[in-house]
Structures are given as structure tokens and as C-alpha cells.
Coordinates of C-alpha atoms in Angstrom, one line a residue:
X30 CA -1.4 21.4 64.0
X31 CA 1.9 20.3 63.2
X32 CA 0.8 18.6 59.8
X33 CA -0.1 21.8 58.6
X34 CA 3.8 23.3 58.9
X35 CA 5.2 20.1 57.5
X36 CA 3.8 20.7 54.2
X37 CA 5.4 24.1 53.7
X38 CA 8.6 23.4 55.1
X39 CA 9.0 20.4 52.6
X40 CA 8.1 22.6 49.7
X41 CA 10.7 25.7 50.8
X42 CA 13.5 22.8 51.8
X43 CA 13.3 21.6 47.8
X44 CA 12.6 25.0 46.9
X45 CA 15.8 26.0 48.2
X46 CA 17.6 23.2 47.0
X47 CA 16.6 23.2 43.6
X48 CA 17.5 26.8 43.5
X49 CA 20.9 26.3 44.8
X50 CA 21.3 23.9 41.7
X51 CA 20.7 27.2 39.6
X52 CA 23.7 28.9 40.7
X53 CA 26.2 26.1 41.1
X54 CA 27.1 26.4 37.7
X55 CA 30.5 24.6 36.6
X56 CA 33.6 26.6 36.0
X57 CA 34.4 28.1 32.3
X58 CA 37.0 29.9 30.9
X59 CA 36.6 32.8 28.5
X60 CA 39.6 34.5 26.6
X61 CA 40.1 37.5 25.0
X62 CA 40.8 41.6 25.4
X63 CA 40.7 43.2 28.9
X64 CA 38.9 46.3 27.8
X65 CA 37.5 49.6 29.3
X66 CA 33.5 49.3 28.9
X67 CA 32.4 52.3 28.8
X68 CA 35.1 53.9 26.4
X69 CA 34.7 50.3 24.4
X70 CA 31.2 50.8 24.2
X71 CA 30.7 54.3 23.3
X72 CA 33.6 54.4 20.9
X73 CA 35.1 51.2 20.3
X74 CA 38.4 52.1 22.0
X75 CA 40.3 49.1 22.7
X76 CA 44.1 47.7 21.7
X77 CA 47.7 49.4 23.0
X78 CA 47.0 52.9 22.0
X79 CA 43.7 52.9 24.4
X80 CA 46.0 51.2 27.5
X81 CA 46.7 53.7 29.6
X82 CA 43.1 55.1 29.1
X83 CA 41.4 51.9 30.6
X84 CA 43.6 51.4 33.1
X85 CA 42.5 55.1 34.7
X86 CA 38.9 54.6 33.8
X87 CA 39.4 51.2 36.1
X88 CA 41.0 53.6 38.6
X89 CA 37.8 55.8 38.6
X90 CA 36.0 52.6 38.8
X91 CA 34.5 51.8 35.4
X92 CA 34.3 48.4 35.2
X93 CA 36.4 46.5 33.0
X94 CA 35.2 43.4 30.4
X95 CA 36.8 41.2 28.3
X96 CA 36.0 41.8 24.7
X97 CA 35.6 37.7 23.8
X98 CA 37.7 35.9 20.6
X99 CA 35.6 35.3 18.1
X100 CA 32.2 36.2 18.8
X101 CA 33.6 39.7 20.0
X102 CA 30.8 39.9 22.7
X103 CA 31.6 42.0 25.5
X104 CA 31.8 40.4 28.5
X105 CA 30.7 41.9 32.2
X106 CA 32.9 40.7 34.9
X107 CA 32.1 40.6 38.6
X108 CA 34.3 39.6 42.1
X109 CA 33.5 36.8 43.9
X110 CA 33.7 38.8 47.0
X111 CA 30.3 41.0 47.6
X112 CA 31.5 44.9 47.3
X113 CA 34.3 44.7 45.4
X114 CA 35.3 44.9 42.1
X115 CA 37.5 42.7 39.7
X116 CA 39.4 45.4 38.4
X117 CA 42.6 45.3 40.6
X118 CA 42.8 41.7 38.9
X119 CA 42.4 43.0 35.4
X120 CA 43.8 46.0 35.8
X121 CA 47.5 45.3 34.8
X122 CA 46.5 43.3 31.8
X123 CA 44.5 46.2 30.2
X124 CA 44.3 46.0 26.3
X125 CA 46.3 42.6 26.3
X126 CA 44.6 39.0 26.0
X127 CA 43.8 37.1 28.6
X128 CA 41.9 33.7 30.2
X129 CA 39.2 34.5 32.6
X130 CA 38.2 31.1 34.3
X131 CA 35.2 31.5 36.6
X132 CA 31.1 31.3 36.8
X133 CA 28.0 32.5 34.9
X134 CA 25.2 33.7 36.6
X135 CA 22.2 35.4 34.9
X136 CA 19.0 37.5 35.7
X137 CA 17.0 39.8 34.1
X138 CA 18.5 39.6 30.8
X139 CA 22.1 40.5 31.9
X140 CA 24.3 37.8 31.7
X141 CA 27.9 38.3 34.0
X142 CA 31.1 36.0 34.9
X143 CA 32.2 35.7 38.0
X144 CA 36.0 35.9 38.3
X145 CA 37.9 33.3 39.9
X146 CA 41.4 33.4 38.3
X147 CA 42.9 36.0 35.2
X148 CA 45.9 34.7 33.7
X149 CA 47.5 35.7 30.3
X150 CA 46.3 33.7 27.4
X151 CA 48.2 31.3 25.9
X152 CA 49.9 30.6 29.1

């Protein structure tokens, strides 16, 4: 009888492990535009003149992204922290550039960064 657990222990134990390699992925850092997505994406707002704007939007809790140098992909942001938001840490550098240094995860065809650190760019 106890043969028969073995088996499917040993297959959740590597199981597990192997999926814990999915998520360990190393740290990268991503620069560019702290913008407001929603105002980004449905009318390209972004720069100075569109500061104050995405800086209430991230008040109201619309999440902010960093609009990426060079390839100009938008980029989704998430905490570290389960139920809360990135924001506070972007929030004073909206419209200006900075380096976002943290992890990718991915599922379902969305693709996010985990934020560890925000610092201006070029700093």
C-alpha cells in the first residue's frame, strides 16, 4: 500500500519543483516613460502636459506602465506585495523616464513586470 503513494508524491515533488523554476526568473531592468494606461491607451496622452492627469488617474487607481524606449511597448507593472499596487512608487515620476528593475511573469497571453526598485533613468 505504501508503493502506491510513492509514485505520485515523486511526480508532484518534481512537479512542483520544475514549476518553481518557471517563476524564478532573473532580474531585468526596463527604462522608459511612467505613463497613465488607460489615458495612454485610449488617446495616446503621455509627456509633461499629460502629468498632472496621470498622477490623479493613479490616485483613482488606474494603473500606471512604463511606455518602453525604443520598442515603445507599453508595459504592465505589478507590486511584489499581493493587493497592492505599484503606483505609490511611480506615482511621483509620472510622465518622466525612468528604470524599472524587477521580474517577468507571464500567463495567458499577458505579459507583466514585477516591480522591485523605480529609479530615474540615467541615474
Amino acid at each position: 500500500m505504501t508503493r502506491r503513494y510513492v509514485a505520485p508524491l515523486a511526480v508532484l515533488a518534481i512537479a512542483s519543483v520544475l514549476r518553481a523554476g518557471l517563476y524564478a526568473a532573473e532580474p531585468v531592468s526596463v527604462t522608459g516613460e511612467v505613463i497613465d494606461s488607460a489615458c495612454f491607451i485610449k488617446m495616446g496622452a503621455k509627456g509633461d502636459s499629460h502629468r498632472e492627469c496621470a498622477q490623479k488617474c493613479a490616485d483613482a487607481g488606474i494603473p500606471l506602465a512604463i511606455l518602453e524606449d525604443g520598442t515603445q511597448k507599453v508595459i504592465l507593472l505589478v507590486a511584489q506585495r499581493d493587493m497592492e499596487t505599484p503606483n505609490q512608487m511611480l506615482r511621483e515620476h509620472a510622465a518622466r523616464k525612468v528604470t524599472v528593475t524587477g521580474r517577468w511573469f507571464e500567463k495567458g497571453g499577458v505579459k507583466v513586470l514585477e516591480v522591485a526598485s523605480v529609479k530615474p533613468a540615467g541615474k
